PDB file of C-alpha atoms in Angstrom:
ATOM      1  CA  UNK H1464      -7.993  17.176  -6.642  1.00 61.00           C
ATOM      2  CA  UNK H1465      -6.609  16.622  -3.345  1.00 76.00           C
ATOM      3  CA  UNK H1466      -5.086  13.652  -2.033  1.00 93.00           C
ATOM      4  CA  UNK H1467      -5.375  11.696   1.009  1.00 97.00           C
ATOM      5  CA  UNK H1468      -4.099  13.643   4.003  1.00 97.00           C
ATOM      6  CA  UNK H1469      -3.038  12.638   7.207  1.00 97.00           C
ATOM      7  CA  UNK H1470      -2.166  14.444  10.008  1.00 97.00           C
ATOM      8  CA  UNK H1471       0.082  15.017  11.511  1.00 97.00           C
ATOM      9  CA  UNK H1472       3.404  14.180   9.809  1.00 96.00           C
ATOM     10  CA  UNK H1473       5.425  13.361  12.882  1.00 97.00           C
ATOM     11  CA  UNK H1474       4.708  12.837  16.418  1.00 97.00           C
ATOM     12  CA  UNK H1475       6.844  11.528  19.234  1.00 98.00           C
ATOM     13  CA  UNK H1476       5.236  10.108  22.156  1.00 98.00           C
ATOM     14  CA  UNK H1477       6.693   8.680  25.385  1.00 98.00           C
ATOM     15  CA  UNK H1478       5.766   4.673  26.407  1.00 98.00           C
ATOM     16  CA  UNK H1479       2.015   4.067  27.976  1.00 98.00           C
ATOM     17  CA  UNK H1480       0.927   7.252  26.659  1.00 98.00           C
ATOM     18  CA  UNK H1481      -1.975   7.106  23.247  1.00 98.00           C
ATOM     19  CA  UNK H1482      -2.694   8.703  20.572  1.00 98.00           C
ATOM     20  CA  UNK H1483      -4.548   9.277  17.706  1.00 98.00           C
ATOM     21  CA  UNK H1484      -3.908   9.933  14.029  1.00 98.00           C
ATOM     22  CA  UNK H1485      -6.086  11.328  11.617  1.00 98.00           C
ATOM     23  CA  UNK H1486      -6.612  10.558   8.117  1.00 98.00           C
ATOM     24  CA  UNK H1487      -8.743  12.533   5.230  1.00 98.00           C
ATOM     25  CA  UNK H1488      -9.598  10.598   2.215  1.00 97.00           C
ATOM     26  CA  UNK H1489     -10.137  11.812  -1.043  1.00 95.00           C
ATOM     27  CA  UNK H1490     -13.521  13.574  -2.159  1.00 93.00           C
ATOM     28  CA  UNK H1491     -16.246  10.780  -2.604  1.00 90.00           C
ATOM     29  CA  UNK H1492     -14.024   7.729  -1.459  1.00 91.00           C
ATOM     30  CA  UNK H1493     -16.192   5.992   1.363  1.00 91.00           C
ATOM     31  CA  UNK H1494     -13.303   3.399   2.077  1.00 91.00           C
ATOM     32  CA  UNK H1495     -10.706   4.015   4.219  1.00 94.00           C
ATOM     33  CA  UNK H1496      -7.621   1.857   5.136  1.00 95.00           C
ATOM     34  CA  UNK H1497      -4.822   1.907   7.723  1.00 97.00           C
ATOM     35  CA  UNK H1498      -1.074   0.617   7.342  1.00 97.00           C
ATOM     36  CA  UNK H1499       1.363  -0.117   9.430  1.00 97.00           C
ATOM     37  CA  UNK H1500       5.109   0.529   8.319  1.00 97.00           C
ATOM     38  CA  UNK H1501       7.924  -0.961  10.159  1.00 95.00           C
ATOM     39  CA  UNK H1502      11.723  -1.890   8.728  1.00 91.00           C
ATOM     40  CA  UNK H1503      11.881  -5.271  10.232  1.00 89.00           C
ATOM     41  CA  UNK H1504       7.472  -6.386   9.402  1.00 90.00           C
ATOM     42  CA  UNK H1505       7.093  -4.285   6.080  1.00 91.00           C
ATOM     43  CA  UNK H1506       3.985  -3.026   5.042  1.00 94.00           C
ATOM     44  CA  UNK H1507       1.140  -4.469   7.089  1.00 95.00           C
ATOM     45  CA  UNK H1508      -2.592  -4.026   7.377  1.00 94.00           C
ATOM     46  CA  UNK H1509      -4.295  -2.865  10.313  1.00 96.00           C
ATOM     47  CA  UNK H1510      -7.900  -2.449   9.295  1.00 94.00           C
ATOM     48  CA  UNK H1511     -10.021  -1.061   6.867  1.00 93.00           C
ATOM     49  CA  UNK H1512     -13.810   1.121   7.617  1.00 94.00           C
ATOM     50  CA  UNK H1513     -16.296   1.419   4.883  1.00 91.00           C
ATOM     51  CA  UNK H1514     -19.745   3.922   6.222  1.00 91.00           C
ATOM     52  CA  UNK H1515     -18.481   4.206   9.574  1.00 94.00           C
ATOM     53  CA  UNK H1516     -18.107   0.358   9.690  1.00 93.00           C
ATOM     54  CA  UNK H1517     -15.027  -1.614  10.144  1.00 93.00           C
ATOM     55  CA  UNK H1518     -14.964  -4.516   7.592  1.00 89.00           C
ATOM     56  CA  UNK H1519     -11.946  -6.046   8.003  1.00 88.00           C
ATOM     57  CA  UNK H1520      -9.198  -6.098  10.758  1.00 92.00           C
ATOM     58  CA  UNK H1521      -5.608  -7.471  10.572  1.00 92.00           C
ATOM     59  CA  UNK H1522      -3.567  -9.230  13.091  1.00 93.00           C
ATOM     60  CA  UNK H1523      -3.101  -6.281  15.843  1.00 96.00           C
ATOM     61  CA  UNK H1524      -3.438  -6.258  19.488  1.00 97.00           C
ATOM     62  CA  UNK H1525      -6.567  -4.324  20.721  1.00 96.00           C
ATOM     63  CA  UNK H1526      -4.689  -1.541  21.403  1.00 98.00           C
ATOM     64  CA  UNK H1527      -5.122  -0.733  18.211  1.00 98.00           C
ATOM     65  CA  UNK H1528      -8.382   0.991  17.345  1.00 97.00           C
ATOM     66  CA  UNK H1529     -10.148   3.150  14.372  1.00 97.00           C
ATOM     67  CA  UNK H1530     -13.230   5.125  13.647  1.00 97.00           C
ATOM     68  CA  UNK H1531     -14.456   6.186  10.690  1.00 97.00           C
ATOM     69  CA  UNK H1532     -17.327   9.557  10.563  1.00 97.00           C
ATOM     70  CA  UNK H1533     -19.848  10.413   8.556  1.00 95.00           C
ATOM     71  CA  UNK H1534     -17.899  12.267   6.312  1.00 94.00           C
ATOM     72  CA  UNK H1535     -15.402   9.417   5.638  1.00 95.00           C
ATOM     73  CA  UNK H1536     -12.814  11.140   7.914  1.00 97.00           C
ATOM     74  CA  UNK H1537     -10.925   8.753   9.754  1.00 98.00           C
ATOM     75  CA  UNK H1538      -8.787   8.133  12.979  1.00 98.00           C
ATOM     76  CA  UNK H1539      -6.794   5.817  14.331  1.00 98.00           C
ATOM     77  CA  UNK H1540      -5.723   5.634  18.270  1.00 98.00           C
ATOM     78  CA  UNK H1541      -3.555   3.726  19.843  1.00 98.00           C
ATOM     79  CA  UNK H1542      -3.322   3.175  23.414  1.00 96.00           C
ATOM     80  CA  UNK H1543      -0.661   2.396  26.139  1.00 97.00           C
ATOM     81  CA  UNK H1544       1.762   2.829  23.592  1.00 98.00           C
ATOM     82  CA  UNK H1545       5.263   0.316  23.367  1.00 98.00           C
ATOM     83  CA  UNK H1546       8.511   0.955  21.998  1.00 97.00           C
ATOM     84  CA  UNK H1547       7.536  -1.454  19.281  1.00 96.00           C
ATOM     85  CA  UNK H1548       4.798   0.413  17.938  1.00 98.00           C
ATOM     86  CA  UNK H1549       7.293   3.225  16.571  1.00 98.00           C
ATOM     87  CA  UNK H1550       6.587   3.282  12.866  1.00 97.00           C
ATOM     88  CA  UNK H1551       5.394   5.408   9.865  1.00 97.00           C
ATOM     89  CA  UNK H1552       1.203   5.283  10.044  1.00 98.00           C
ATOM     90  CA  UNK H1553      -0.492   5.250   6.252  1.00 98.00           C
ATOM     91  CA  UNK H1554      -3.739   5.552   5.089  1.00 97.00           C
ATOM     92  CA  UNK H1555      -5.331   4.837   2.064  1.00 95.00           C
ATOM     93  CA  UNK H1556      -8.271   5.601   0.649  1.00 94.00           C
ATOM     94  CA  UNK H1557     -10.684   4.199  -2.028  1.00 89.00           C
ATOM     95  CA  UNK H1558     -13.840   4.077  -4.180  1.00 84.00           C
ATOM     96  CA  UNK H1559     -14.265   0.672  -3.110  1.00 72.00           C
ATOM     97  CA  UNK H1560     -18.145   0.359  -2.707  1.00 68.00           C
ATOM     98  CA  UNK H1561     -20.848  -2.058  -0.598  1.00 65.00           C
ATOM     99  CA  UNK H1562     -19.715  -5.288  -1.817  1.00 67.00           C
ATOM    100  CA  UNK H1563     -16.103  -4.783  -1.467  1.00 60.00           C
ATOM    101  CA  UNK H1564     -15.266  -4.250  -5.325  1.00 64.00           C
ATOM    102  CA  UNK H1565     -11.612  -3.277  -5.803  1.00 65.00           C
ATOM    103  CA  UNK H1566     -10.598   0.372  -7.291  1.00 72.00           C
ATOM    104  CA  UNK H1567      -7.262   0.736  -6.111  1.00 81.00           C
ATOM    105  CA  UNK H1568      -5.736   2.660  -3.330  1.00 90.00           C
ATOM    106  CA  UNK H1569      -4.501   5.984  -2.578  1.00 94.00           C
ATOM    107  CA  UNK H1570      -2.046   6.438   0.162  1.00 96.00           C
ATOM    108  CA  UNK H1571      -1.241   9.539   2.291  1.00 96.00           C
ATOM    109  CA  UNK H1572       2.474  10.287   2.822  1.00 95.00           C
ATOM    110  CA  UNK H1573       2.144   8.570   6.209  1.00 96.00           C
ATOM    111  CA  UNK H1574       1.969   9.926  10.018  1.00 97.00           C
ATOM    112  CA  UNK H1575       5.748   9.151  11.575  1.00 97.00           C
ATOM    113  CA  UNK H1576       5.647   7.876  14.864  1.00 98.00           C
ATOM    114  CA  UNK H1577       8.225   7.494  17.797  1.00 98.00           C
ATOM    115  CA  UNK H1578       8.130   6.381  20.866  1.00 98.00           C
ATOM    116  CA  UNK H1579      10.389   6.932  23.090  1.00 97.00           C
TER     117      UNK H1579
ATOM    118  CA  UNK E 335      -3.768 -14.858   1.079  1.00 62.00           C
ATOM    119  CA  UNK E 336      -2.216 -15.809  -2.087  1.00 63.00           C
ATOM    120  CA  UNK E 337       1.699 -15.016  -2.112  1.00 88.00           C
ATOM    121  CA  UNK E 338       4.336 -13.303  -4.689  1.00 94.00           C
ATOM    122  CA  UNK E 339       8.283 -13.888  -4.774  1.00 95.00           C
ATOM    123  CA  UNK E 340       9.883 -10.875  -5.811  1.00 96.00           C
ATOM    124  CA  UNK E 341      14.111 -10.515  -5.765  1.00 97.00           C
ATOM    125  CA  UNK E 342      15.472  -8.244  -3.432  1.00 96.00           C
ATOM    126  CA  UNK E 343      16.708  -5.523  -5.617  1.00 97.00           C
ATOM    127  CA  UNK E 344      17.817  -4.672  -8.595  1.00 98.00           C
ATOM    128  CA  UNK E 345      19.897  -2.111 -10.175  1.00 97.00           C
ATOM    129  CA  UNK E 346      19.673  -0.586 -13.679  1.00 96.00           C
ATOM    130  CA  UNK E 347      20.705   2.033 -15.567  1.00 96.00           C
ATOM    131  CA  UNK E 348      19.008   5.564 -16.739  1.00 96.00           C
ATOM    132  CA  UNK E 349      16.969   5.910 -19.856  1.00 96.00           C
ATOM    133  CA  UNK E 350      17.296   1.749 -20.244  1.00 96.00           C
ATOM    134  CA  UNK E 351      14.345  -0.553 -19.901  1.00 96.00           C
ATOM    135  CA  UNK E 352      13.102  -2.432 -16.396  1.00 97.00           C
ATOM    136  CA  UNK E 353      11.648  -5.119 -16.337  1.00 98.00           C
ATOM    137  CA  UNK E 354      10.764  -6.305 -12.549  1.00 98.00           C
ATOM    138  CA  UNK E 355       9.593  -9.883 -12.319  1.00 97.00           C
ATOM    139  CA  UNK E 356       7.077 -11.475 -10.050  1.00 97.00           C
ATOM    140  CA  UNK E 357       6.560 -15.099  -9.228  1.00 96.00           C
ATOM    141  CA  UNK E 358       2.545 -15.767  -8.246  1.00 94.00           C
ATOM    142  CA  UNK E 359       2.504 -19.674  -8.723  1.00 93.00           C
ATOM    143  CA  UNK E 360      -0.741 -19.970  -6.075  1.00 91.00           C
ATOM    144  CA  UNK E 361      -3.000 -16.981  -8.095  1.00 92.00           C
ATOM    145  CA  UNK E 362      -6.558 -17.993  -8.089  1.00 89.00           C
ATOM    146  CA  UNK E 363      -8.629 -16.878 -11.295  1.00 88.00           C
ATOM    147  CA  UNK E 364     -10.151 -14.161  -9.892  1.00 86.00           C
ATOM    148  CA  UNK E 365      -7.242 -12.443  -8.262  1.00 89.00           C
ATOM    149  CA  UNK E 366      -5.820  -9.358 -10.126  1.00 90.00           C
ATOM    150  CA  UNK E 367      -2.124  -8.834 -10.068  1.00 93.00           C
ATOM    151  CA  UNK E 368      -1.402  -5.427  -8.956  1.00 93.00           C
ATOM    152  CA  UNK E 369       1.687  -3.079  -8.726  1.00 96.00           C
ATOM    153  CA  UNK E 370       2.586  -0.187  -6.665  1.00 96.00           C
ATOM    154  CA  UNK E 371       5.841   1.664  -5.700  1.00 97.00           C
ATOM    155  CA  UNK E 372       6.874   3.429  -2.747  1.00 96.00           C
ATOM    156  CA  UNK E 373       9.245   6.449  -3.484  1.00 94.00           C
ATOM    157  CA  UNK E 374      11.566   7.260  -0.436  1.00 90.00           C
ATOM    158  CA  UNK E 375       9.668   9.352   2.234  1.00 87.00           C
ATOM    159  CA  UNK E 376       6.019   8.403   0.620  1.00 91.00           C
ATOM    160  CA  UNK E 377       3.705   6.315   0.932  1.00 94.00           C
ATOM    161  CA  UNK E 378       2.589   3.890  -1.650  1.00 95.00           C
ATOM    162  CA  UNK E 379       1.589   4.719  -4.968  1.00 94.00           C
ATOM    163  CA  UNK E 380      -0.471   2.545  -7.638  1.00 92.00           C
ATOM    164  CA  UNK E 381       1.329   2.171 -10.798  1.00 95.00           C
ATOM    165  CA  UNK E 382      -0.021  -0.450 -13.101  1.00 93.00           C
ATOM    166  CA  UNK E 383      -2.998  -3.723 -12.864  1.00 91.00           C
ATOM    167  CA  UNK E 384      -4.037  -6.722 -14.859  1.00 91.00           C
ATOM    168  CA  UNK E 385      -6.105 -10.091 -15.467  1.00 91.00           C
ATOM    169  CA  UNK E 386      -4.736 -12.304 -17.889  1.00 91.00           C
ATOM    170  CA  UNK E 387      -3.413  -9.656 -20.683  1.00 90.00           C
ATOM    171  CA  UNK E 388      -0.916  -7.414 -20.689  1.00 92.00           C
ATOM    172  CA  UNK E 389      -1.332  -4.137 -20.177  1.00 92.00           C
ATOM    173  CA  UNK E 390       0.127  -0.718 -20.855  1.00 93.00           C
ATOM    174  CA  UNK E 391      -0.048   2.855 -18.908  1.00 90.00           C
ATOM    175  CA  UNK E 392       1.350   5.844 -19.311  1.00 89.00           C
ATOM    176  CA  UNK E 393       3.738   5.008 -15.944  1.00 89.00           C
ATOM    177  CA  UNK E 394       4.295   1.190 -16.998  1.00 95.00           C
ATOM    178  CA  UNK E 395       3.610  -1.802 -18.889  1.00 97.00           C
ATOM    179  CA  UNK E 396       2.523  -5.332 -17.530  1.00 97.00           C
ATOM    180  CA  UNK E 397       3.467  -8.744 -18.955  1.00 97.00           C
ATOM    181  CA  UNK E 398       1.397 -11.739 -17.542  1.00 97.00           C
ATOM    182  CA  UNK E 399       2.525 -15.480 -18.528  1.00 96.00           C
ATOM    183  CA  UNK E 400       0.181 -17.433 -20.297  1.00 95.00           C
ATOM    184  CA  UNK E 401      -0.694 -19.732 -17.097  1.00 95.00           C
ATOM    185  CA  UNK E 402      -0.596 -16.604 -14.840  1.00 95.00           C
ATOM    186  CA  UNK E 403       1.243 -17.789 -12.681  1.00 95.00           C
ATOM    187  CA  UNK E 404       4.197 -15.177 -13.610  1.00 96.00           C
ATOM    188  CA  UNK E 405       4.167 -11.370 -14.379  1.00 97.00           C
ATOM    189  CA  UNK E 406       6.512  -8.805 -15.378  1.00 98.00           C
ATOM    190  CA  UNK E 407       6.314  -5.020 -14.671  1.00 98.00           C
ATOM    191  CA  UNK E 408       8.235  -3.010 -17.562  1.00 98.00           C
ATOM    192  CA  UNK E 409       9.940   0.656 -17.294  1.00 97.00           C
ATOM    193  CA  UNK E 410      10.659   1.371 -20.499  1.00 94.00           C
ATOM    194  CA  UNK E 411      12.961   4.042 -20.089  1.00 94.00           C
ATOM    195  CA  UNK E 412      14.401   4.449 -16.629  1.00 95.00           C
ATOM    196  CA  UNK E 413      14.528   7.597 -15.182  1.00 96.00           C
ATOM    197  CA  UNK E 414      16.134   8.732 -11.792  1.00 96.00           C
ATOM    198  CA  UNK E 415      12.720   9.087 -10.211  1.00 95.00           C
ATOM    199  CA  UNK E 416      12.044   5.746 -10.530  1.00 96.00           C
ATOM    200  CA  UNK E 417      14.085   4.614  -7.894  1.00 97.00           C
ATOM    201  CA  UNK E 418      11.742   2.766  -5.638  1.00 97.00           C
ATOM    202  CA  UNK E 419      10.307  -0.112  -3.775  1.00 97.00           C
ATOM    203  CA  UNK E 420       8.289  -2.239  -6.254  1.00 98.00           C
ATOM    204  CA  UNK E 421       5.329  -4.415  -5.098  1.00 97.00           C
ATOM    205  CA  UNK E 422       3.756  -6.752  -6.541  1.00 96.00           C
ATOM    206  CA  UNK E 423       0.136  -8.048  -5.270  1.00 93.00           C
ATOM    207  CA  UNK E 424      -2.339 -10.581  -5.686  1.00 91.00           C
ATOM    208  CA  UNK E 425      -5.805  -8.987  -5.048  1.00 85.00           C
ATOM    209  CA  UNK E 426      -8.887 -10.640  -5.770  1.00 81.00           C
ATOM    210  CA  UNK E 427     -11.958  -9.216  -7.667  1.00 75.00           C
ATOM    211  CA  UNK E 428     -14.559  -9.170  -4.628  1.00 70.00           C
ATOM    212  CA  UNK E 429     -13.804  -8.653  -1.284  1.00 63.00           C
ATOM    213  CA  UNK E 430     -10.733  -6.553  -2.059  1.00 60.00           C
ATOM    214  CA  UNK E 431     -10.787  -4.869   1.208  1.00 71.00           C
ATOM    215  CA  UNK E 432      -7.126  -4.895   2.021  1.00 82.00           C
ATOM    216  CA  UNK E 433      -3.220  -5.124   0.290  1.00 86.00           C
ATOM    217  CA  UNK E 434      -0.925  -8.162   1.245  1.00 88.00           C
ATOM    218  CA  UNK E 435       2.587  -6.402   0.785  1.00 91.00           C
ATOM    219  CA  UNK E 436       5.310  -8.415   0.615  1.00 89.00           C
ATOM    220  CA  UNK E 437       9.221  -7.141   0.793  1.00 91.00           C
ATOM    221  CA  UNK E 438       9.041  -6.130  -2.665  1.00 96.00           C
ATOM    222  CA  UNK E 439      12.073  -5.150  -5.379  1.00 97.00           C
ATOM    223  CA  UNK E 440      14.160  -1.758  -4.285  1.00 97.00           C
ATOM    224  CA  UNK E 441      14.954  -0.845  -8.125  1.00 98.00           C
ATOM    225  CA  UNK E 442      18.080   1.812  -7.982  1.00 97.00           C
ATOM    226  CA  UNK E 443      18.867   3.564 -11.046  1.00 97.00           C
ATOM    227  CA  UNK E 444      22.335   4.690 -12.038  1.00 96.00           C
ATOM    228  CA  UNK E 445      22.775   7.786 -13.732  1.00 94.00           C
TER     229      UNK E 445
END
C-alpha cells in the first residue's frame, strides 16, 4: 500500500514570504502529525489533527498553522517565514482513533525547506 | 514528558550483534517504550515496541529490565543498512497523540 506522501520534496523560499506543505496519509489513517527537523533542536513536534480537529499542539509560534480535510489530507502553512524556520518538514500518519490510543507512526520522507 | 538517555553513537561491525541501550529511570506504568530509526535522507521509521517483556520482530529484538526502568534494542546481525539514528521513546498507552524524540544513538556499521 502506499505510504505517507508529502509534497513537495524541496522548496526554497525567501524571508517574510509563507507557505504551505502538504501531507497524504496512508489509506484509512484519520491521524495526522507534523515534525519539525532541525540539526541544532532535533526532532520536534508541531501538532497533531485527528477528523479535521487539532488535538494537540507543541511549543511553536503562531506562525505555524495546520488543517486537516475530510479526507485526512493535511497541510501545514507557515507564514512570514525566518531564516530559522529552514528545516526538513515530516509528517506522520496513524490509526490512532477517538480516544487517542497509540498504533504507531508512519513518516513521509519529509518536505526540505530553505529559506533564504 | 517522561525522558530517555541514549549515548551518542556507536560503532559496530557487519554481520555482528547491536545492542543499543536506553536509560528510562522516570517511565510511568503505562508508558510503552518505543523504537524507531531514521535512515539518512528519510524520515523516521518504527522498528520495534514493548511493555514489560521482551520482544522480538523480524527487524529487532527488545530487552526491558525487570524494574523497567532500562531497555535494550538488539540487531542481531548488523548489516550496512542499518546505519542509522536510533530513538528510543517513552509513549504512554492513552493519549499517545505525539513522539518526544530525543538526540538518539547514530549506530555506524563497518564493513
Amino acid at each position: 500500500k502506499a505510504g505517507v506522501t508529502q509534497t513537495p520534496r524541496y522548496l526554497i523560499k525567501t524571508r517574510g514570504q509563507q507557505v504551505t506543505l502538504s501531507c497524504s496519509p496512508i489509506s484509512g489513517h484519520r491521524s495526522v502529525s507534523w515534525y519539525q527537523q532541525t540539526p541544532g533542536q532535533g526532532l520536534q513536534f508541531l501538532f497533531e489533527y485527528f477528523s479535521e480537529t487539532q488535538r494537540n499542539k507543541g511549543n511553536f509560534p503562531g506562525r505555524f498553522s495546520g488543517r486537516q480535510f475530510s479526507n485526512s489530507r493535511s497541510e501545514m502553512n507557515v507564514s512570514t517565514l525566518e531564516l530559522g524556520d529552514s528545516a526538513l518538514y515530516l509528517c506522520a500518519s496513524s490509526l490512532a482513533g477517538a480516544t487517542g490510543e497509540y498504533y504507531g507512526y508512519t513518516f513521509g520522507s519529509g518536505t526540505r525547506l530553505t529559506v533564504v | 514528558d517522561a525522558k530517555t538517555t541514549q549515548p551518542n553513537s556507536m560503532e559496530s561491525n557487519e554481520e555482528e550483534p547491536v545492542h543499543l541501550p536506553c536509560n528510562h529511570s522516570t517511565i510511568s506504568g503505562t508508558d510503552y517504550i518505543h523504537w524507531y530509526r531514521q535512515l539518512p535522507s528519510q524520515g523516521p521509521e518504527y522498528v520495534i515496541h514493548g511493555l514489560t517483556s521482551n520482544v522480538n520482530n523480524r527487524m529487532a529484538s527488545l530487552a526491558i529490565a525487570e524494574d523497567r526502568k532500562s531497555s535494550t534494542l538488539i540487531l542481531h546481525r548488523a548489516t550496512l543498512r542499518d546505519a542509522a539514528v536510533y530513538y528510543c521513546i517513552l509513549v504512554p498507552v492513552q493519549g499517545a497523540q505525539k513522539l518526544v524524540f530525543g538526540q538518539g544513538t547514530r549506530l555506524t556499521i563497518n564493513p
